[in-house]
Amino acid sequence: MTATRPASDIVPDSEHRGLVARLPQGARDLAMLARFDRPIGWWLLFWPCVWGVWLTGAGWRLELLGWLLAGAIAMRGAGCVYNDIVDARLDRQVARTASRPVASGRVSKKRAWTWLLVLCLVGLLVLLQLRPLAQAIALASLALVAAYPFMKRITWWPQAWLGMVFTWGLLVGWTQLRADNWDALLAMYLGSVLWVIGYDTIYAMQDREDDALVGIRSSALRLGGHVKVGVAAFYIGAVALWGLGFWLYRADWLALLALIPAAWHLGWQVTTLDGADPANPLARFRANHWTGALVAAACFVVGNA
């Protein structure tokens, strides 16, 4: 007979409650600590890698993308473990995060550090598959990753810092294959940062009341009653900068049409965003998996047409 886990031990936004509940307790706690039950995180980290690879015009490059996906899964997991170690005290004070493995005491910090090391070793294996320039770019992100958990304590815009971290794969994918067109790459990267600020502001809407009580800062709190307007502005800026990146890479008005599906999808998120419905912000946040796929398709068209 398979034991089932009490519902309070599984965080509310887990995407795979049934699968997680079937794991032995020790493995279950480590999987949840690395957020393996919520793959949206690694997809959002992976899609910018795909953009960087496909926009170069090098074709599908499926083997490279396979390695980058493995790296995204491992390093997103490592980042989550590190974040939970640093934020354990704060997590205990927020309803949505109080049941996390470290915050709840189910996983000790020593065990969490060991798991972090294992995930980093997987990331190192992926790093060794890259050429030196891409390796250097990837390693440069570690300082940003290490500082991220502290941003919510010192700025109202930790989402901006997350944006720099979560879209770094765009730079890695690009520099693995070429080292030119830096202006186009910069425009794509800045647009990607705005995209992350937008979708993570939507995500932060879930925690506004608890965050305000415990002193955690976020863009959702800073924007107050103007969250929809703020998210719309970030998304418009993202599309505009992606369009600029496409234009700098290939000055062709037809290339800009490739962004229309992604722009429409972002517009749908904003117009249907409803903070009064607790489930709505999470659903709109997760919908960015499709935004990432649509921008990836646009990059392939522009880079390889």
Coordinates of C-alpha atoms in Angstrom, one line a residue, residues 2-301:
T2 CA 1.5 3.4 -1.1
A3 CA 1.6 6.0 1.7
T4 CA 0.2 9.4 0.8
R5 CA 1.6 12.7 2.0
P6 CA -0.5 15.0 4.0
A7 CA -1.7 17.9 1.8
S8 CA -0.1 20.4 4.1
D9 CA 3.3 19.0 3.2
I10 CA 2.9 19.8 -0.5
V11 CA 3.1 23.5 -1.5
P12 CA -0.1 25.0 -3.0
D13 CA 1.4 25.7 -6.4
S14 CA 2.8 22.2 -7.0
E15 CA 1.9 21.0 -10.5
H16 CA 2.4 17.3 -9.9
R17 CA 0.9 16.5 -6.5
G18 CA 0.1 12.9 -7.4
L19 CA 3.5 12.1 -8.8
V20 CA 5.3 13.8 -5.8
A21 CA 3.1 12.0 -3.3
R22 CA 4.2 8.6 -4.7
L23 CA 7.9 9.3 -4.0
P24 CA 9.6 8.0 -0.8
Q25 CA 9.6 10.8 1.7
G26 CA 13.4 11.6 1.5
A27 CA 13.3 11.7 -2.3
R28 CA 10.0 13.7 -2.2
D29 CA 11.5 16.4 0.0
L30 CA 14.6 16.8 -2.2
A31 CA 12.4 16.9 -5.4
M32 CA 10.2 19.6 -3.8
L33 CA 13.3 21.5 -2.6
A34 CA 14.6 21.6 -6.2
R35 CA 11.1 22.4 -7.4
F36 CA 11.0 19.3 -9.7
D37 CA 7.2 19.3 -9.0
R38 CA 7.0 22.7 -10.7
P39 CA 8.6 22.5 -14.1
I40 CA 7.5 25.9 -15.2
G41 CA 10.6 27.3 -13.5
W42 CA 13.0 25.4 -15.6
W43 CA 11.0 26.0 -18.8
L44 CA 11.2 29.8 -18.1
L45 CA 15.0 29.4 -17.6
F46 CA 15.4 27.2 -20.7
W47 CA 13.4 29.2 -23.3
P48 CA 15.9 32.1 -23.4
C49 CA 18.6 29.5 -24.1
V50 CA 16.6 28.3 -27.1
W51 CA 16.2 31.9 -28.3
G52 CA 20.0 32.4 -28.2
V53 CA 20.7 29.2 -30.1
W54 CA 18.0 29.6 -32.8
L55 CA 18.5 33.3 -33.5
T56 CA 22.1 32.6 -34.5
G57 CA 20.9 30.8 -37.7
A58 CA 22.7 27.6 -36.8
G59 CA 19.6 25.4 -37.2
W60 CA 18.0 23.2 -34.7
R61 CA 21.1 22.2 -32.7
L62 CA 19.1 19.6 -30.7
E63 CA 22.1 18.1 -28.9
L64 CA 23.1 21.5 -27.6
L65 CA 19.6 22.3 -26.6
G66 CA 19.4 18.9 -24.7
W67 CA 22.5 19.9 -22.7
L68 CA 21.1 23.4 -22.0
L69 CA 17.8 21.9 -20.9
A70 CA 19.7 19.6 -18.5
G71 CA 21.6 22.6 -17.2
A72 CA 18.4 24.6 -16.8
I73 CA 16.8 21.9 -14.7
A74 CA 19.9 21.4 -12.5
M75 CA 20.7 25.1 -12.0
R76 CA 17.1 26.2 -11.5
G77 CA 17.0 23.4 -8.8
A78 CA 20.3 24.6 -7.3
G79 CA 19.0 28.2 -7.3
C80 CA 15.8 27.1 -5.5
V81 CA 17.7 25.1 -2.9
Y82 CA 20.1 28.1 -2.2
N83 CA 17.1 30.5 -2.0
D84 CA 15.3 28.2 0.5
I85 CA 18.4 27.9 2.7
V86 CA 18.8 31.7 2.8
D87 CA 15.0 32.4 3.1
A88 CA 14.1 29.7 5.6
R89 CA 13.1 32.2 8.3
L90 CA 11.0 34.4 6.0
D91 CA 9.4 31.4 4.3
R92 CA 8.0 30.2 7.7
Q93 CA 6.1 33.5 7.9
V94 CA 4.4 33.3 4.5
A95 CA 1.4 30.9 4.0
R96 CA 2.4 29.8 0.5
T97 CA 6.0 28.9 1.4
A98 CA 5.7 27.8 5.1
S99 CA 5.5 24.1 4.0
R100 CA 8.7 24.2 2.0
P101 CA 11.2 21.4 3.1
V102 CA 13.8 23.6 4.7
A103 CA 11.3 26.1 6.2
S104 CA 9.2 23.4 7.7
G105 CA 12.3 21.5 9.1
R106 CA 11.8 18.3 7.0
V107 CA 15.2 18.9 5.4
S108 CA 18.1 20.2 7.4
K109 CA 20.3 22.9 6.1
K110 CA 23.3 20.5 6.0
R111 CA 21.3 18.1 3.8
A112 CA 20.1 21.0 1.7
W113 CA 23.7 22.2 1.1
T114 CA 24.7 18.6 0.1
W115 CA 21.8 18.5 -2.4
L116 CA 22.9 21.9 -3.7
L117 CA 26.4 20.5 -4.4
V118 CA 25.0 17.5 -6.3
L119 CA 22.9 19.8 -8.6
C120 CA 25.9 22.1 -9.2
L121 CA 27.9 19.0 -10.3
V122 CA 25.3 18.3 -12.9
G123 CA 25.6 22.0 -14.0
L124 CA 29.4 21.6 -14.2
L125 CA 29.0 18.6 -16.5
V126 CA 26.9 20.8 -18.8
L127 CA 29.4 23.6 -18.5
L128 CA 32.1 21.4 -19.8
Q129 CA 30.2 20.8 -23.0
L130 CA 30.5 24.5 -23.9
R131 CA 33.3 26.4 -25.6
P132 CA 35.4 28.7 -23.4
L133 CA 33.6 32.0 -24.3
A134 CA 30.2 30.5 -23.4
Q135 CA 31.7 28.9 -20.3
A136 CA 32.9 32.3 -19.1
I137 CA 29.5 33.9 -19.8
A138 CA 27.8 31.1 -17.8
L139 CA 30.1 31.4 -14.9
A140 CA 29.6 35.2 -14.8
S141 CA 26.0 34.6 -13.8
L142 CA 26.9 33.0 -10.5
A143 CA 27.4 36.4 -8.7
L144 CA 23.9 37.4 -9.8
V145 CA 22.4 34.1 -8.6
A146 CA 24.1 34.4 -5.2
A147 CA 22.8 37.9 -4.6
Y148 CA 19.2 37.3 -5.7
P149 CA 17.7 36.0 -2.4
F150 CA 18.8 39.2 -0.7
M151 CA 17.3 41.6 -3.2
K152 CA 13.8 41.3 -1.7
R153 CA 15.2 42.7 1.5
I154 CA 16.8 45.8 0.0
T155 CA 14.8 46.8 -3.1
W156 CA 11.1 46.9 -4.3
W157 CA 12.3 45.5 -7.6
P158 CA 13.8 42.0 -6.9
Q159 CA 12.0 41.0 -10.1
A160 CA 14.5 43.1 -12.1
W161 CA 17.4 41.1 -10.6
L162 CA 15.6 37.8 -11.3
G163 CA 15.2 39.1 -14.9
M164 CA 18.9 39.4 -15.3
V165 CA 19.4 35.9 -13.8
F166 CA 16.6 34.0 -15.6
T167 CA 17.4 35.2 -19.1
W168 CA 21.2 34.7 -18.9
G169 CA 20.8 31.5 -20.9
L170 CA 20.1 33.8 -24.0
L171 CA 23.7 35.0 -23.7
V172 CA 25.1 31.5 -23.2
G173 CA 23.2 30.0 -26.1
W174 CA 24.3 32.8 -28.5
T175 CA 28.0 32.9 -27.5
Q176 CA 28.2 29.1 -27.8
L177 CA 27.7 29.5 -31.5
R178 CA 28.9 33.0 -32.5
A179 CA 30.4 36.2 -31.1
D180 CA 29.1 39.1 -33.1
N181 CA 25.9 41.2 -33.5
W182 CA 26.2 42.3 -29.9
D183 CA 23.7 45.1 -30.3
A184 CA 21.0 42.7 -31.4
L185 CA 21.9 40.4 -28.5
L186 CA 21.8 43.2 -26.0
A187 CA 18.3 44.4 -27.2
M188 CA 17.0 40.8 -27.0
Y189 CA 18.5 40.4 -23.5
L190 CA 17.0 43.7 -22.2
G191 CA 13.6 42.8 -23.6
S192 CA 13.8 39.4 -21.9
V193 CA 14.6 41.1 -18.6
L194 CA 11.4 43.2 -18.9
W195 CA 9.5 40.0 -19.8
V196 CA 10.6 38.4 -16.5
I197 CA 9.8 41.5 -14.5
G198 CA 6.3 41.4 -15.9
Y199 CA 5.6 37.7 -15.3
D200 CA 7.2 37.6 -11.9
T201 CA 5.1 40.6 -10.8
I202 CA 2.1 38.5 -11.7
Y203 CA 3.5 35.7 -9.6
A204 CA 4.2 38.0 -6.7
M205 CA 0.5 39.0 -6.6
Q206 CA -0.2 35.8 -4.7
D207 CA 1.9 36.9 -1.7
R208 CA 1.1 40.6 -1.4
E209 CA -0.6 40.4 2.0
D210 CA 1.9 38.1 3.6
D211 CA 4.9 39.9 2.0
A212 CA 3.6 43.2 3.4
L213 CA 3.3 41.7 6.9
V214 CA 6.8 40.2 7.1
G215 CA 8.6 43.0 5.2
I216 CA 9.4 41.3 1.9
R217 CA 9.5 43.8 -1.0
S218 CA 8.2 43.1 -4.5
S219 CA 7.1 44.9 -7.6
A220 CA 3.6 43.7 -7.0
L221 CA 3.5 45.7 -3.7
R222 CA 5.3 48.7 -5.2
L223 CA 2.8 49.0 -8.1
G224 CA -0.1 48.7 -5.7
G225 CA -3.4 49.1 -7.5
H226 CA -1.6 49.7 -10.8
V227 CA -0.3 46.1 -11.3
K228 CA -2.1 45.5 -14.6
V229 CA -0.8 48.8 -16.0
G230 CA 2.7 48.0 -14.8
V231 CA 2.7 44.5 -16.3
A232 CA 1.4 45.9 -19.5
A233 CA 4.2 48.4 -19.7
F234 CA 6.9 45.8 -19.0
Y235 CA 5.4 43.5 -21.7
I236 CA 5.1 46.3 -24.2
G237 CA 8.8 47.2 -23.5
A238 CA 9.8 43.5 -23.9
V239 CA 8.1 43.2 -27.3
A240 CA 9.5 46.5 -28.5
L241 CA 13.1 45.5 -27.5
W242 CA 12.7 42.0 -29.1
G243 CA 11.5 43.8 -32.2
L244 CA 14.6 46.0 -32.1
G245 CA 16.8 43.0 -31.6
F246 CA 15.3 41.3 -34.7
W247 CA 15.7 44.5 -36.7
L248 CA 19.3 44.9 -35.7
Y249 CA 20.0 41.3 -36.6
R250 CA 18.0 41.4 -39.9
A251 CA 16.5 44.7 -41.1
D252 CA 13.4 43.2 -42.6
W253 CA 9.9 44.4 -41.7
L254 CA 8.5 40.9 -42.4
A255 CA 10.8 39.5 -39.6
L256 CA 8.9 41.6 -37.1
L257 CA 5.7 39.8 -38.0
A258 CA 7.1 36.7 -36.3
L259 CA 6.6 38.4 -32.9
I260 CA 2.9 38.9 -33.4
P261 CA 1.8 35.6 -31.8
A262 CA 4.0 36.2 -28.7
A263 CA 2.7 39.8 -28.4
W264 CA -0.9 38.7 -28.7
H265 CA -0.3 36.1 -25.9
L266 CA 1.2 38.7 -23.6
G267 CA -1.7 41.0 -24.3
W268 CA -4.1 38.2 -23.4
Q269 CA -2.3 37.7 -20.1
V270 CA -2.8 41.4 -19.2
T271 CA -6.4 41.7 -20.3
T272 CA -7.5 38.6 -18.4
L273 CA -5.4 39.2 -15.2
D274 CA -7.6 39.2 -12.2
G275 CA -6.1 39.7 -8.8
A276 CA -9.4 39.1 -7.0
D277 CA -9.3 35.4 -8.1
P278 CA -6.5 33.6 -6.2
A279 CA -6.0 31.1 -9.0
N280 CA -5.8 33.6 -11.8
P281 CA -2.3 35.1 -11.3
L282 CA -0.7 31.7 -11.0
A283 CA -2.4 30.5 -14.2
R284 CA -1.3 33.7 -16.1
F285 CA 2.2 33.3 -14.7
R286 CA 2.4 29.7 -15.9
A287 CA 1.1 30.7 -19.3
N288 CA 4.5 32.3 -20.0
H289 CA 5.7 28.8 -20.9
W290 CA 3.8 29.4 -24.2
T291 CA 5.2 32.9 -24.5
G292 CA 8.7 31.4 -24.4
A293 CA 7.8 28.9 -27.0
L294 CA 6.3 31.5 -29.3
V295 CA 9.4 33.8 -29.0
A296 CA 11.5 30.7 -29.7
A297 CA 9.6 30.1 -32.9
A298 CA 10.0 33.7 -33.9
C299 CA 13.8 33.5 -33.3
F300 CA 14.0 30.4 -35.4
V301 CA 12.1 32.0 -38.3

